[in-house]
Amino acid sequence: MDETSQQPGKTGLLPALTLVLGGARSGKSHYAEMLVLAHADTVGVRPVYVATAHAGDGDMARRIAEHQARRGARWRTEETLLALADTVDRWSDGSRPVLIDCLTLWLSNIMLAERDIDAEFASLLDSLTRAPGPVVCVANEVGLGIVPEQPLGRAFRDHAGRLNQRVAECADRVDFIAAGLPLTLKQPADTG
């Protein structure tokens, strides 16, 4: 995929809030990184990468290391497992783009911590809508597969679907990634 085709408009500038959805290993993180870098290069700033993953085992540690190596030193990385709204408030200042990777991992973190999911969603959505942007959120689309057998899996799928819907409703732009290819589901009317 040509990098210029991944820019959100003729200028490479992002709207205030973008949501990038896709399945596992669909290319959504790489795509979101390219969007943010195009914006950062256009305005001459260093982007912020908000990582929500926890390296709970060797496989996850390897995946995190792959993401870190791909990003390199161009990014300022902030790690947060639970305090995502506070992190958005701290780093979104209207000048530098912020990438959150990913909402789905954050959801699993708050579920495991037995946090009030409705309150956490409300706090995050409030932060995202008040952020001067640009903020790009990455999330897994988990509703296209089979119905999970276990109640916890069904609850996770349902919460993830609701979170994605709520963020998409607030977002100026929503892209769905399949096999590394973007499909724009929602975009501001004035993008080129």
mmCIF file of C-alpha atoms in Angstrom:
data_model
loop_
_atom_site.group_PDB
_atom_site.id
_atom_site.type_symbol
_atom_site.label_atom_id
_atom_site.label_comp_id
_atom_site.label_asym_id
_atom_site.label_seq_id
_atom_site.Cartn_x
_atom_site.Cartn_y
_atom_site.Cartn_z
ATOM 1 C CA MET A 1 0.000 0.000 0.000
ATOM 2 C CA ASP A 2 1.369 3.393 -0.974
ATOM 3 C CA GLU A 3 1.921 5.627 2.069
ATOM 4 C CA THR A 4 0.421 8.659 0.356
ATOM 5 C CA SER A 5 -2.858 6.803 -0.073
ATOM 6 C CA GLN A 6 -3.018 6.463 3.705
ATOM 7 C CA GLN A 7 -3.009 10.188 4.383
ATOM 8 C CA PRO A 8 -6.407 11.489 5.469
ATOM 9 C CA GLY A 9 -6.473 14.424 3.072
ATOM 10 C CA LYS A 10 -4.354 16.362 0.647
ATOM 11 C CA THR A 11 -2.462 18.045 3.480
ATOM 12 C CA GLY A 12 -1.887 14.960 5.655
ATOM 13 C CA LEU A 13 -3.651 16.662 8.565
ATOM 14 C CA LEU A 14 -5.931 14.665 10.832
ATOM 15 C CA PRO A 15 -9.283 15.692 12.271
ATOM 16 C CA ALA A 16 -9.721 15.934 16.046
ATOM 17 C CA LEU A 17 -10.686 12.252 16.535
ATOM 18 C CA THR A 18 -10.060 9.249 14.291
ATOM 19 C CA LEU A 19 -10.964 5.612 15.009
ATOM 20 C CA VAL A 20 -9.138 2.807 13.205
ATOM 21 C CA LEU A 21 -10.856 -0.589 13.495
ATOM 22 C CA GLY A 22 -9.792 -4.000 12.280
ATOM 23 C CA GLY A 23 -9.295 -7.615 13.186
ATOM 24 C CA ALA A 24 -6.185 -9.176 14.681
ATOM 25 C CA ARG A 25 -3.130 -8.711 12.448
ATOM 26 C CA SER A 26 -5.185 -6.712 9.940
ATOM 27 C CA GLY A 27 -2.617 -3.920 9.712
ATOM 28 C CA LYS A 28 -4.631 -1.434 11.770
ATOM 29 C CA SER A 29 -1.752 -0.350 14.030
ATOM 30 C CA HIS A 30 0.614 0.225 11.123
ATOM 31 C CA TYR A 31 -2.068 2.150 9.251
ATOM 32 C CA ALA A 32 -2.816 4.331 12.290
ATOM 33 C CA GLU A 33 0.900 4.977 12.790
ATOM 34 C CA MET A 34 1.207 6.137 9.173
ATOM 35 C CA LEU A 35 -1.736 8.523 9.598
ATOM 36 C CA VAL A 36 -0.220 10.023 12.731
ATOM 37 C CA LEU A 37 3.265 10.303 11.222
ATOM 38 C CA ALA A 38 1.860 12.054 8.134
ATOM 39 C CA HIS A 39 0.222 14.604 10.411
ATOM 40 C CA ALA A 40 3.301 14.970 12.612
ATOM 41 C CA ASP A 41 5.541 15.480 9.575
ATOM 42 C CA THR A 42 3.173 18.104 8.156
ATOM 43 C CA VAL A 43 3.168 20.189 11.333
ATOM 44 C CA GLY A 44 6.727 19.349 12.430
ATOM 45 C CA VAL A 45 6.069 17.736 15.826
ATOM 46 C CA ARG A 46 6.899 14.491 17.611
ATOM 47 C CA PRO A 47 3.834 12.256 18.004
ATOM 48 C CA VAL A 48 2.781 10.549 21.236
ATOM 49 C CA TYR A 49 2.124 6.801 21.285
ATOM 50 C CA VAL A 50 -0.126 5.684 24.155
ATOM 51 C CA ALA A 51 0.405 1.961 24.712
ATOM 52 C CA THR A 52 -2.169 0.017 26.709
ATOM 53 C CA ALA A 53 -0.696 -3.483 26.446
ATOM 54 C CA HIS A 54 0.595 -5.490 29.382
ATOM 55 C CA ALA A 55 3.354 -8.023 28.700
ATOM 56 C CA GLY A 56 1.767 -10.795 30.743
ATOM 57 C CA ASP A 57 3.564 -13.578 28.888
ATOM 58 C CA GLY A 58 6.398 -14.155 26.435
ATOM 59 C CA ASP A 59 4.206 -13.931 23.351
ATOM 60 C CA MET A 60 2.775 -10.564 24.378
ATOM 61 C CA ALA A 61 6.257 -9.293 25.286
ATOM 62 C CA ARG A 62 7.404 -10.254 21.778
ATOM 63 C CA ARG A 63 4.449 -8.468 20.181
ATOM 64 C CA ILE A 64 5.137 -5.325 22.199
ATOM 65 C CA ALA A 65 8.812 -5.451 21.201
ATOM 66 C CA GLU A 66 7.807 -5.741 17.514
ATOM 67 C CA HIS A 67 5.619 -2.646 17.807
ATOM 68 C CA GLN A 68 8.379 -0.726 19.607
ATOM 69 C CA ALA A 69 10.988 -1.673 16.988
ATOM 70 C CA ARG A 70 8.684 -0.657 14.142
ATOM 71 C CA ARG A 71 7.980 2.730 15.725
ATOM 72 C CA GLY A 72 11.589 3.564 16.487
ATOM 73 C CA ALA A 73 12.680 6.745 18.247
ATOM 74 C CA ARG A 74 10.376 9.156 16.401
ATOM 75 C CA TRP A 75 7.631 8.647 18.962
ATOM 76 C CA ARG A 76 7.245 9.640 22.592
ATOM 77 C CA THR A 77 5.760 6.549 24.243
ATOM 78 C CA GLU A 78 3.444 6.684 27.231
ATOM 79 C CA GLU A 79 2.268 3.443 28.795
ATOM 80 C CA THR A 80 -0.986 3.173 30.689
ATOM 81 C CA LEU A 81 -3.000 0.131 31.617
ATOM 82 C CA LEU A 82 -5.986 1.844 33.229
ATOM 83 C CA ALA A 83 -5.734 5.662 33.310
ATOM 84 C CA LEU A 84 -6.422 6.223 29.627
ATOM 85 C CA ALA A 85 -8.642 9.297 30.020
ATOM 86 C CA ASP A 86 -6.027 10.996 32.201
ATOM 87 C CA THR A 87 -3.323 10.181 29.652
ATOM 88 C CA VAL A 88 -5.383 11.689 26.818
ATOM 89 C CA ASP A 89 -5.986 14.794 28.938
ATOM 90 C CA ARG A 90 -2.267 15.104 29.648
ATOM 91 C CA TRP A 91 -0.980 14.702 26.078
ATOM 92 C CA SER A 92 -3.645 16.021 23.706
ATOM 93 C CA ASP A 93 -2.881 19.706 23.384
ATOM 94 C CA GLY A 94 -3.890 20.431 19.801
ATOM 95 C CA SER A 95 -0.341 20.584 18.493
ATOM 96 C CA ARG A 96 0.950 17.019 18.566
ATOM 97 C CA PRO A 97 -0.979 13.947 17.428
ATOM 98 C CA VAL A 98 -1.723 11.218 19.964
ATOM 99 C CA LEU A 99 -2.129 7.554 18.993
ATOM 100 C CA ILE A 100 -3.892 5.174 21.395
ATOM 101 C CA ASP A 101 -3.069 1.529 20.689
ATOM 102 C CA CYS A 102 -5.373 0.022 21.654
ATOM 103 C CA LEU A 103 -8.829 0.508 23.139
ATOM 104 C CA THR A 104 -9.510 -3.234 23.148
ATOM 105 C CA LEU A 105 -6.490 -4.007 25.325
ATOM 106 C CA TRP A 106 -7.470 -1.147 27.621
ATOM 107 C CA LEU A 107 -10.951 -2.691 27.896
ATOM 108 C CA SER A 108 -9.466 -6.039 28.923
ATOM 109 C CA ASN A 109 -7.323 -4.219 31.518
ATOM 110 C CA ILE A 110 -10.301 -2.460 33.100
ATOM 111 C CA MET A 111 -12.359 -5.664 33.061
ATOM 112 C CA LEU A 112 -9.563 -7.605 34.793
ATOM 113 C CA ALA A 113 -9.202 -4.794 37.344
ATOM 114 C CA GLU A 114 -12.976 -5.049 37.942
ATOM 115 C CA ARG A 115 -13.483 -1.356 37.242
ATOM 116 C CA ASP A 116 -16.906 0.154 36.603
ATOM 117 C CA ILE A 117 -17.000 -0.205 32.823
ATOM 118 C CA ASP A 118 -19.761 2.351 32.225
ATOM 119 C CA ALA A 119 -17.912 4.937 34.327
ATOM 120 C CA GLU A 120 -14.600 4.198 32.569
ATOM 121 C CA PHE A 121 -16.241 4.504 29.138
ATOM 122 C CA ALA A 122 -17.894 7.792 30.123
ATOM 123 C CA SER A 123 -14.593 9.184 31.402
ATOM 124 C CA LEU A 124 -12.738 8.186 28.244
ATOM 125 C CA LEU A 125 -15.432 9.522 25.918
ATOM 126 C CA ASP A 126 -15.512 12.801 27.822
ATOM 127 C CA SER A 127 -11.738 13.068 27.467
ATOM 128 C CA LEU A 128 -11.812 12.215 23.748
ATOM 129 C CA THR A 129 -14.557 14.716 22.950
ATOM 130 C CA ARG A 130 -12.889 17.539 24.877
ATOM 131 C CA ALA A 131 -9.381 16.803 23.518
ATOM 132 C CA PRO A 132 -8.258 19.439 21.016
ATOM 133 C CA GLY A 133 -6.832 16.587 18.969
ATOM 134 C CA PRO A 134 -5.690 15.075 16.873
ATOM 135 C CA VAL A 135 -6.224 11.734 18.609
ATOM 136 C CA VAL A 136 -6.215 8.427 16.725
ATOM 137 C CA CYS A 137 -7.660 5.385 18.514
ATOM 138 C CA VAL A 138 -6.988 1.817 17.400
ATOM 139 C CA ALA A 139 -9.479 -0.922 18.321
ATOM 140 C CA ASN A 140 -10.210 -4.510 17.384
ATOM 141 C CA GLU A 141 -13.470 -5.299 15.659
ATOM 142 C CA VAL A 142 -14.482 -8.397 17.612
ATOM 143 C CA GLY A 143 -18.095 -8.707 16.507
ATOM 144 C CA LEU A 144 -17.495 -10.446 13.183
ATOM 145 C CA GLY A 145 -16.627 -13.862 14.591
ATOM 146 C CA ILE A 146 -18.506 -16.585 16.393
ATOM 147 C CA VAL A 147 -20.355 -15.970 19.652
ATOM 148 C CA PRO A 148 -17.912 -16.742 22.485
ATOM 149 C CA GLU A 149 -18.758 -19.879 24.448
ATOM 150 C CA GLN A 150 -17.965 -18.464 27.904
ATOM 151 C CA PRO A 151 -19.888 -15.656 29.662
ATOM 152 C CA LEU A 152 -16.698 -13.608 30.174
ATOM 153 C CA GLY A 153 -15.922 -13.815 26.451
ATOM 154 C CA ARG A 154 -19.453 -12.732 25.560
ATOM 155 C CA ALA A 155 -19.269 -9.825 28.028
ATOM 156 C CA PHE A 156 -15.928 -8.738 26.573
ATOM 157 C CA ARG A 157 -17.261 -8.894 23.009
ATOM 158 C CA ASP A 158 -20.366 -6.933 23.982
ATOM 159 C CA HIS A 159 -18.393 -4.249 25.838
ATOM 160 C CA ALA A 160 -15.921 -3.941 22.957
ATOM 161 C CA GLY A 161 -18.748 -3.517 20.468
ATOM 162 C CA ARG A 162 -20.405 -0.850 22.595
ATOM 163 C CA LEU A 163 -17.118 0.992 23.117
ATOM 164 C CA ASN A 164 -16.358 0.960 19.385
ATOM 165 C CA GLN A 165 -19.848 2.276 18.601
ATOM 166 C CA ARG A 166 -19.563 5.093 21.128
ATOM 167 C CA VAL A 167 -16.106 6.169 19.956
ATOM 168 C CA ALA A 168 -17.189 5.927 16.296
ATOM 169 C CA GLU A 169 -20.177 8.155 17.044
ATOM 170 C CA CYS A 170 -17.858 10.847 18.469
ATOM 171 C CA ALA A 171 -15.143 10.393 15.839
ATOM 172 C CA ASP A 172 -14.718 12.674 12.871
ATOM 173 C CA ARG A 173 -13.173 9.842 10.852
ATOM 174 C CA VAL A 174 -13.517 6.045 11.085
ATOM 175 C CA ASP A 175 -11.458 3.615 9.007
ATOM 176 C CA PHE A 176 -11.887 -0.156 8.889
ATOM 177 C CA ILE A 177 -8.789 -2.174 7.963
ATOM 178 C CA ALA A 178 -8.992 -5.626 6.381
ATOM 179 C CA ALA A 179 -5.920 -7.423 4.986
ATOM 180 C CA GLY A 180 -3.966 -4.173 5.314
ATOM 181 C CA LEU A 181 -6.426 -2.266 3.146
ATOM 182 C CA PRO A 182 -8.394 0.698 4.520
ATOM 183 C CA LEU A 183 -12.070 1.304 4.013
ATOM 184 C CA THR A 184 -13.213 4.716 5.213
ATOM 185 C CA LEU A 185 -16.559 4.391 6.986
ATOM 186 C CA LYS A 186 -16.863 8.000 8.125
ATOM 187 C CA GLN A 187 -14.966 11.149 7.234
ATOM 188 C CA PRO A 188 -15.276 14.899 7.620
ATOM 189 C CA ALA A 189 -16.934 16.506 4.625
ATOM 190 C CA ASP A 190 -14.013 18.891 4.023
ATOM 191 C CA THR A 191 -11.174 16.324 3.648
ATOM 192 C CA GLY A 192 -9.578 16.116 0.222
#
